Amino acid sequence: MSIYMIKRLFQFLLPIVMAWLVAMPLSAQGVAFGVKGGLEVVSMEFDDDLFDKSNRAGFFVGPTFVISTALPGLAIDISGFYNERTLKVEGESVQQKSILIPAHVRYGAGIMGFGAVFLTAGPQLSFNVGPSQFYWEDVNKNAKQFLLQDTKLAMDFGVGLSIGRHLEAIVYYNVPIGKTGDFTWNKVGKAASEATAALNNTKTTANSWMLSVAYIF
């Protein structure tokens, strides 16, 4: 199964799963509402070996719902975040603005009444809400373009700690399924046929660490 087919399958199944969770009888489980936010450290990777990794940072914030289940220690965590981060592509800083919708399953155990430690994992959909195309020239008059994906699917894997009944701290590792964007460059001022021949393209992915803190009401 190709990466494209896996991505399309997740995009099809995630709304169904989320709708099913909403439709579940809430009287049979506990539903807690909170606010979550944090910092993101992004690592850009290129398919072309000519480019080195680059790291940049961002932030995210938004509401979160924690739905407990009939199984002790097992819960569902669904959130909606506004995310803003800066990517560095060939010396140029590109600002990406997105809406993130992660849906995670978490499983943990209590710590002597102090709180709990838990593992969490699940898909995350992101929708680009800012500019998706960026153009610039470098000092050598090379024309460059970076094109972001409008919709992106990723998987999150994390570990968390709850302190009492209201505070949580979670560290996620976010792995995109498919590319984050395309970087294209060529020489400016050439004839059309020469410019086409000189056109270069590489795909990029942006893995990230997401450090979050939540307050559950």
Backbone as numpy.savetxt, mean C-alpha at the origin, in Angstrom:
# Nx Ny Nz CAx CAy CAz Cx Cy Cz
-0.65 -19.42 -13.14 -1.51 -18.22 -13.14 -0.62 -16.97 -13.14
-0.87 -16.05 -14.05 -0.05 -14.86 -14.19 -0.33 -13.87 -13.06
0.59 -12.90 -12.88 0.40 -11.85 -11.87 -0.85 -11.05 -12.18
-1.10 -10.79 -13.49 -2.29 -10.02 -13.87 -3.57 -10.75 -13.45
-3.61 -12.07 -13.66 -4.80 -12.84 -13.30 -4.99 -12.87 -11.79
-3.88 -12.98 -11.04 -3.96 -12.97 -9.58 -4.50 -11.63 -9.10
-4.00 -10.54 -9.70 -4.45 -9.21 -9.33 -5.94 -9.05 -9.60
-6.40 -9.47 -10.76 -7.81 -9.35 -11.11 -8.68 -10.20 -10.19
-8.17 -11.38 -9.79 -8.92 -12.24 -8.89 -9.09 -11.59 -7.53
-8.01 -10.99 -6.99 -8.11 -10.30 -5.71 -9.05 -9.12 -5.80
-8.96 -8.37 -6.91 -9.84 -7.21 -7.07 -11.31 -7.63 -7.14
-11.57 -8.82 -7.65 -12.95 -9.33 -7.73 -13.43 -9.84 -6.38
-12.54 -10.55 -5.66 -12.95 -11.20 -4.42 -13.02 -10.25 -3.23
-12.14 -9.24 -3.20 -12.08 -8.37 -2.02 -13.40 -7.65 -1.75
-14.07 -7.03 -2.75 -15.36 -6.39 -2.44 -16.41 -7.38 -1.95
-16.37 -8.61 -2.46 -17.33 -9.62 -2.01 -17.08 -9.98 -0.56
-15.82 -10.18 -0.19 -15.49 -10.51 1.19 -15.87 -9.37 2.13
-15.56 -8.14 1.71 -15.88 -6.99 2.55 -17.39 -6.83 2.70
-18.14 -7.04 1.61 -19.61 -6.96 1.70 -20.16 -8.05 2.61
-19.58 -9.23 2.56 -20.02 -10.32 3.42 -19.76 -10.01 4.88
-18.60 -9.41 5.16 -18.28 -9.04 6.53 -19.27 -8.01 7.08
-19.63 -7.03 6.22 -20.58 -6.01 6.65 -21.95 -6.61 6.90
-22.31 -7.61 6.08 -23.64 -8.22 6.19 -23.76 -9.22 7.33
-22.66 -9.62 7.94 -22.70 -10.58 9.05 -23.47 -9.98 10.21
-24.23 -10.79 10.93 -25.00 -10.26 12.08 -24.08 -9.72 13.16
-24.08 -8.38 13.32 -23.16 -7.74 14.24 -23.48 -8.08 15.69
-24.69 -8.52 15.97 -25.05 -8.87 17.35 -24.31 -10.10 17.84
-23.77 -10.86 16.90 -23.07 -12.09 17.29 -21.58 -11.85 17.49
-21.13 -10.63 17.38 -19.71 -10.35 17.49 -19.50 -8.93 17.98
-18.28 -8.63 18.38 -17.97 -7.28 18.81 -17.39 -6.47 17.68
-17.84 -5.25 17.53 -17.32 -4.35 16.50 -16.77 -3.11 17.19
-15.49 -2.83 17.00 -14.87 -1.66 17.63 -14.42 -0.69 16.55
-14.62 0.60 16.80 -14.23 1.65 15.86 -13.04 2.41 16.43
-12.14 2.80 15.53 -10.98 3.56 15.99 -10.41 4.43 14.89
-9.32 5.10 15.22 -8.57 5.93 14.28 -7.14 5.43 14.25
-6.62 5.27 13.05 -5.27 4.73 12.89 -4.45 5.64 11.99
-3.19 5.79 12.30 -2.31 6.59 11.47 -0.87 6.17 11.68
-0.01 6.62 10.80 1.39 6.25 10.95 2.27 6.73 9.83
3.49 6.22 9.82 4.51 6.59 8.85 4.82 5.42 7.93
5.26 5.74 6.73 5.59 4.73 5.73 6.99 4.99 5.19
7.80 3.94 5.10 9.13 4.04 4.50 9.10 3.20 3.23
9.33 3.85 2.08 9.15 3.23 0.77 10.50 2.90 0.16
10.61 1.70 -0.40 11.81 1.29 -1.12 11.46 1.06 -2.59
12.00 1.92 -3.46 11.74 1.80 -4.90 12.72 0.81 -5.52
12.20 -0.12 -6.32 13.03 -1.08 -7.03 12.70 -1.01 -8.53
13.74 -1.08 -9.36 13.58 -0.96 -10.81 13.96 -2.28 -11.48
13.26 -2.58 -12.59 13.62 -3.77 -13.36 14.97 -3.62 -14.04
15.34 -2.40 -14.37 16.60 -2.12 -15.05 17.73 -2.02 -14.02
18.80 -2.78 -14.24 19.94 -2.79 -13.31 20.70 -1.45 -13.28
20.42 -0.56 -14.22 21.10 0.74 -14.23 20.66 1.63 -13.08
19.50 1.31 -12.49 18.95 2.15 -11.43 19.15 1.49 -10.07
19.47 2.29 -9.10 19.61 1.79 -7.73 18.32 2.00 -6.96
18.17 1.26 -5.88 17.03 1.47 -4.99 17.09 2.87 -4.40
15.92 3.42 -4.10 15.87 4.69 -3.39 14.78 4.63 -2.35
15.02 5.25 -1.22 14.07 5.22 -0.12 13.45 6.59 0.10
12.16 6.60 0.35 11.44 7.82 0.66 10.38 7.51 1.71
9.75 8.54 2.23 8.81 8.37 3.34 7.44 8.94 2.99
6.46 8.57 3.81 5.11 9.09 3.66 4.34 8.90 4.94
3.04 9.19 4.88 2.20 9.01 6.06 0.82 8.54 5.61
0.03 8.03 6.55 -1.34 7.61 6.29 -2.17 7.81 7.55
-3.48 8.05 7.37 -4.37 8.26 8.51 -5.80 7.99 8.06
-6.62 7.46 8.99 -8.02 7.23 8.66 -8.71 6.33 9.68
-9.99 6.04 9.46 -10.76 5.21 10.39 -10.44 3.72 10.22
-10.67 2.98 11.28 -10.46 1.54 11.24 -11.54 0.83 12.05
-11.92 -0.36 11.62 -12.91 -1.17 12.32 -12.28 -2.52 12.65
-12.42 -2.95 13.89 -11.93 -4.26 14.31 -13.16 -5.10 14.68
-13.36 -6.20 13.96 -14.52 -7.06 14.14 -14.06 -8.37 14.74
-14.45 -8.65 15.95 -14.09 -9.92 16.58 -14.98 -11.03 16.04
-14.51 -12.26 16.12 -15.25 -13.42 15.64 -15.53 -14.37 16.80
-16.22 -15.45 16.48 -16.55 -16.45 17.50 -15.32 -17.23 17.95
-14.26 -17.21 17.16 -13.04 -17.92 17.52 -12.16 -17.02 18.38
-11.78 -17.45 19.56 -10.95 -16.62 20.44 -9.64 -16.21 19.76
-9.31 -14.92 19.84 -8.07 -14.42 19.28 -8.11 -14.06 17.81
-9.21 -14.44 17.12 -9.31 -14.17 15.68 -10.21 -12.97 15.43
-9.75 -12.03 14.60 -10.53 -10.83 14.31 -10.26 -10.37 12.89
-11.13 -9.49 12.40 -11.01 -8.87 11.08 -10.77 -7.37 11.28
-9.82 -6.84 10.54 -9.46 -5.42 10.65 -9.63 -4.78 9.27
-10.60 -3.86 9.14 -10.86 -3.18 7.87 -10.67 -1.68 8.09
-9.91 -1.03 7.21 -9.60 0.39 7.39 -9.76 1.14 6.07
-9.78 2.45 6.18 -9.76 3.33 5.02 -8.82 4.49 5.31
-7.74 4.62 4.54 -6.70 5.60 4.83 -6.53 6.59 3.67
-6.20 7.82 4.04 -5.61 8.75 3.09 -4.10 8.59 3.23
-3.43 8.36 2.10 -2.00 8.09 2.09 -1.29 9.08 1.18
-0.23 9.66 1.69 0.58 10.58 0.89 2.03 10.20 1.08
2.73 9.97 -0.03 4.12 9.55 0.06 4.92 10.13 -1.09
6.24 10.19 -0.90 7.14 10.73 -1.91 8.02 9.61 -2.44
8.05 9.47 -3.76 8.89 8.49 -4.43 10.02 9.23 -5.14
11.19 8.64 -5.19 12.32 9.26 -5.89 12.64 8.44 -7.14
12.53 9.08 -8.29 12.78 8.42 -9.57 13.83 9.22 -10.33
15.04 8.68 -10.44 16.13 9.33 -11.17 16.34 10.78 -10.74
16.43 10.99 -9.44 16.72 12.30 -8.90 15.52 13.21 -8.76
14.36 12.79 -9.28 13.15 13.61 -9.21 12.23 13.06 -8.11
11.70 13.95 -7.28 10.76 13.55 -6.23 9.34 13.60 -6.78
8.63 12.49 -6.69 7.27 12.35 -7.19 6.34 12.11 -6.01
5.34 12.96 -5.86 4.41 12.83 -4.74 3.18 12.05 -5.18
2.89 10.98 -4.45 1.72 10.15 -4.74 0.69 10.30 -3.63
-0.58 10.52 -4.02 -1.68 10.63 -3.08 -2.68 9.52 -3.39
-3.04 8.75 -2.36 -3.88 7.58 -2.58 -4.90 7.40 -1.47
-5.94 6.63 -1.78 -6.86 6.09 -0.79 -6.55 4.61 -0.66
-6.25 4.16 0.55 -5.92 2.77 0.81 -7.08 2.08 1.53
-7.39 0.85 1.10 -8.43 0.06 1.76 -7.84 -1.31 2.08
-7.24 -1.47 3.26 -6.73 -2.78 3.68 -7.81 -3.59 4.40
-7.81 -4.88 4.17 -8.71 -5.82 4.87 -7.86 -6.96 5.40
-7.63 -6.98 6.71 -6.69 -7.92 7.31 -7.39 -8.90 8.25
-6.84 -10.09 8.30 -7.19 -11.07 9.33 -6.09 -11.04 10.36
-6.48 -11.03 11.64 -5.47 -11.02 12.69 -5.76 -12.14 13.70
-4.67 -12.68 14.23 -4.81 -13.73 15.25 -3.76 -13.49 16.33
-4.20 -13.50 17.59 -3.25 -13.22 18.66 -3.63 -13.86 19.97
-2.83 -13.56 20.96 -3.03 -14.10 22.31 -2.76 -13.01 23.33
-3.49 -13.06 24.45 -3.33 -12.08 25.50 -2.03 -12.24 26.27
-1.62 -11.14 26.91 -0.40 -11.15 27.72 -0.76 -10.77 29.15
-1.11 -11.71 29.94 -1.33 -11.52 31.38 -2.23 -10.32 31.69
-3.26 -10.13 30.88 -4.20 -9.05 31.12 -3.68 -7.68 30.74
-2.44 -7.61 30.28 -1.85 -6.32 29.91 -2.30 -5.87 28.53
-2.44 -6.81 27.63 -2.80 -6.53 26.25 -2.72 -7.80 25.44
-2.26 -7.72 24.21 -2.15 -8.90 23.36 -1.10 -8.67 22.29
-0.53 -9.78 21.81 0.36 -9.77 20.65 -0.36 -10.53 19.55
-0.29 -10.02 18.32 -1.02 -10.69 17.24 -0.27 -10.56 15.92
-0.55 -11.51 15.04 -0.08 -11.48 13.65 -1.23 -11.07 12.76
-0.94 -10.37 11.69 -1.99 -9.90 10.80 -1.53 -9.97 9.35
-2.47 -10.23 8.46 -2.15 -10.31 7.04 -3.42 -10.14 6.22
-3.25 -9.66 5.00 -4.41 -9.52 4.13 -4.13 -8.59 2.96
-5.09 -8.49 2.03 -4.91 -7.65 0.84 -5.15 -6.18 1.14
-4.59 -5.34 0.28 -4.81 -3.90 0.36 -4.99 -3.34 -1.05
-6.10 -2.66 -1.26 -6.34 -1.97 -2.52 -6.00 -0.50 -2.35
-5.36 0.10 -3.36 -5.07 1.53 -3.32 -5.57 2.18 -4.60
-6.13 3.38 -4.45 -6.67 4.13 -5.57 -5.96 5.49 -5.62
-5.31 5.77 -6.72 -4.59 7.03 -6.86 -5.57 8.19 -6.98
-5.44 9.21 -6.13 -6.34 10.37 -6.17 -5.59 11.66 -6.50
-4.32 11.55 -6.78 -3.52 12.71 -7.18 -3.05 12.55 -8.61
-2.14 13.40 -9.07 -1.59 13.26 -10.43 -0.96 11.89 -10.62
-1.10 11.35 -11.83 -0.53 10.04 -12.13 0.57 10.11 -13.20
0.72 11.25 -13.87 1.74 11.41 -14.88 2.68 12.57 -14.51
3.97 12.32 -14.61 4.97 13.32 -14.25 6.02 13.40 -15.38
6.32 14.63 -15.80 7.29 14.86 -16.88 8.36 15.83 -16.40
9.61 15.61 -16.86 10.68 16.55 -16.56 11.87 16.30 -17.50
12.82 17.22 -17.46 14.07 17.08 -18.20 15.23 17.12 -17.22
16.25 16.32 -17.49 17.43 16.39 -16.63 18.44 17.39 -17.23
19.59 17.49 -16.59 20.57 18.49 -17.02 21.14 18.19 -18.41
21.02 16.94 -18.86 21.52 16.55 -20.18 20.43 16.60 -21.25
19.31 17.26 -20.91 18.19 17.42 -21.84 17.52 16.09 -22.20
17.58 15.12 -21.31 16.84 13.88 -21.50 15.40 14.09 -21.06
14.44 13.73 -21.89 13.03 13.80 -21.52 12.67 12.56 -20.70
11.98 12.77 -19.57 11.66 11.66 -18.68 10.18 11.72 -18.28
9.60 10.55 -18.16 8.19 10.45 -17.77 8.02 9.32 -16.77
7.23 9.58 -15.73 6.89 8.53 -14.77 5.37 8.45 -14.69
4.84 7.25 -14.90 3.40 7.02 -14.93 3.02 6.06 -13.82
2.19 6.53 -12.87 1.74 5.71 -11.75 0.53 4.89 -12.14
0.40 3.70 -11.55 -0.80 2.91 -11.71 -1.96 3.59 -10.96
-3.13 3.66 -11.59 -4.29 4.28 -10.94 -4.86 3.41 -9.83
-4.83 2.10 -10.02 -5.32 1.15 -9.01 -4.24 0.11 -8.79
-3.99 -0.20 -7.54 -2.91 -1.15 -7.24 -3.34 -2.09 -6.12
-2.97 -3.34 -6.26 -3.24 -4.35 -5.25 -1.94 -4.77 -4.59
-1.98 -4.96 -3.27 -0.79 -5.39 -2.53 -1.22 -6.34 -1.42
-0.23 -7.00 -0.84 -0.46 -7.84 0.34 0.31 -7.24 1.51
-0.34 -7.21 2.68 0.27 -6.72 3.91 0.54 -7.88 4.85
1.68 -7.86 5.51 2.03 -8.84 6.53 2.56 -8.06 7.73
2.03 -8.35 8.93 2.45 -7.53 10.06 2.39 -8.24 11.39
2.90 -7.54 12.39 2.85 -7.99 13.77 2.44 -6.79 14.61
1.58 -7.04 15.61 1.06 -5.93 16.39 1.05 -6.21 17.88
0.88 -5.13 18.63 0.81 -5.19 20.09 -0.32 -4.27 20.54
-1.25 -4.82 21.30 -2.29 -3.99 21.91 -1.94 -3.74 23.36
-2.18 -2.51 23.79 -1.87 -2.10 25.16 -3.19 -1.70 25.82
-3.62 -2.49 26.76 -4.94 -2.24 27.35 -6.02 -2.49 26.32
-7.09 -1.71 26.40 -8.23 -1.90 25.49 -8.28 -0.86 24.37
-7.42 0.13 24.42 -7.59 1.23 23.49 -6.42 1.48 22.54
-5.22 1.11 22.91 -4.05 1.43 22.08 -3.51 0.20 21.35
-3.11 0.41 20.10 -2.49 -0.63 19.31 -1.31 -0.05 18.52
-0.27 -0.85 18.38 0.86 -0.50 17.53 1.13 -1.68 16.60
1.21 -1.42 15.29 1.37 -2.48 14.31 2.44 -2.09 13.31
3.29 -3.04 12.95 4.28 -2.87 11.89 3.89 -3.77 10.72
3.66 -3.18 9.55 3.31 -3.93 8.35 4.44 -3.90 7.35
4.53 -4.98 6.56 5.38 -4.96 5.36 4.44 -5.11 4.16
4.49 -4.15 3.26 3.57 -4.09 2.13 4.28 -4.54 0.86
3.72 -5.56 0.18 4.32 -6.11 -1.03 3.35 -5.94 -2.19
3.65 -5.07 -3.17 2.75 -4.89 -4.31 2.65 -6.15 -5.16
1.48 -6.38 -5.72 1.28 -7.42 -6.71 1.25 -6.73 -8.06
2.31 -6.89 -8.82 2.44 -6.15 -10.07 3.26 -4.89 -9.86
3.29 -4.04 -10.88 4.14 -2.86 -10.88 3.46 -1.69 -10.19
4.28 -0.77 -9.67 3.78 0.50 -9.12 3.67 1.56 -10.20
4.61 1.54 -11.16 4.58 2.53 -12.23 5.57 2.19 -13.32
5.55 3.02 -14.38 6.47 2.88 -15.51 7.32 4.15 -15.62
8.61 3.96 -15.82 9.52 5.08 -16.03 10.05 5.00 -17.47
9.84 6.09 -18.23 10.25 6.14 -19.63 11.15 7.36 -19.85
12.21 7.20 -20.64 13.09 8.32 -20.91 13.67 8.21 -22.33
13.99 9.38 -22.91 14.64 9.43 -24.22 15.32 10.78 -24.39
15.95 11.01 -25.51 16.65 12.26 -25.78 15.69 13.30 -26.35
15.83 14.53 -25.89 15.01 15.63 -26.40 15.65 16.21 -27.65
14.81 16.66 -28.62 15.31 17.40 -29.76 15.73 16.54 -30.93
15.50 15.24 -30.88 15.83 14.38 -32.00 14.65 14.28 -32.96
14.89 13.77 -34.13 13.80 13.51 -35.07 12.90 12.44 -34.48
11.67 12.41 -34.97 10.69 11.49 -34.39 11.15 10.04 -34.49
11.70 9.65 -35.63 12.13 8.26 -35.79 13.28 7.93 -34.86
14.22 8.88 -34.68 15.35 8.65 -33.78 14.90 8.59 -32.33
13.95 9.48 -31.97 13.46 9.51 -30.59 12.77 8.20 -30.25
12.02 7.65 -31.22 11.34 6.38 -30.98 12.36 5.27 -30.78
13.40 5.29 -31.58 14.43 4.26 -31.47 15.17 4.36 -30.15
15.28 5.60 -29.61 16.03 5.80 -28.38 15.19 5.64 -27.12
13.88 5.37 -27.31 12.98 5.29 -26.16 13.35 4.12 -25.26
13.40 4.38 -23.95 13.72 3.34 -22.98 12.62 3.28 -21.94
12.39 2.09 -21.38 11.31 1.92 -20.40 11.72 0.89 -19.36
11.35 1.17 -18.13 11.55 0.20 -17.06 10.38 0.27 -16.09
10.04 -0.86 -15.50 8.95 -0.92 -14.52 9.53 -0.74 -13.12
8.71 -0.20 -12.22 9.14 -0.01 -10.84 8.12 -0.64 -9.90
8.61 -1.08 -8.75 7.74 -1.52 -7.66 8.18 -0.78 -6.40
7.21 -0.56 -5.51 7.49 0.20 -4.29 7.05 -0.61 -3.09
7.96 -1.41 -2.55 7.70 -2.09 -1.28 7.80 -1.08 -0.15
7.10 -1.33 0.95 7.17 -0.35 2.03 6.96 -0.99 3.39
7.52 -0.34 4.39 7.24 -0.63 5.80 6.26 0.42 6.30
5.20 -0.02 6.95 4.19 0.90 7.48 4.12 0.74 8.99
4.42 1.79 9.70 4.45 1.80 11.16 3.22 2.56 11.64
2.29 1.86 12.29 1.01 2.47 12.64 0.71 2.43 14.13
-0.06 3.42 14.56 -0.59 3.47 15.92 -2.08 3.73 15.81
-2.89 3.00 16.59 -4.34 3.14 16.54 -4.89 3.38 17.92
-5.95 4.18 17.97 -6.72 4.36 19.21 -8.11 3.80 18.94
-8.48 2.78 19.72 -9.78 2.12 19.58 -10.72 2.67 20.65
-11.84 3.20 20.23 -12.80 3.80 21.17 -13.58 2.74 21.94
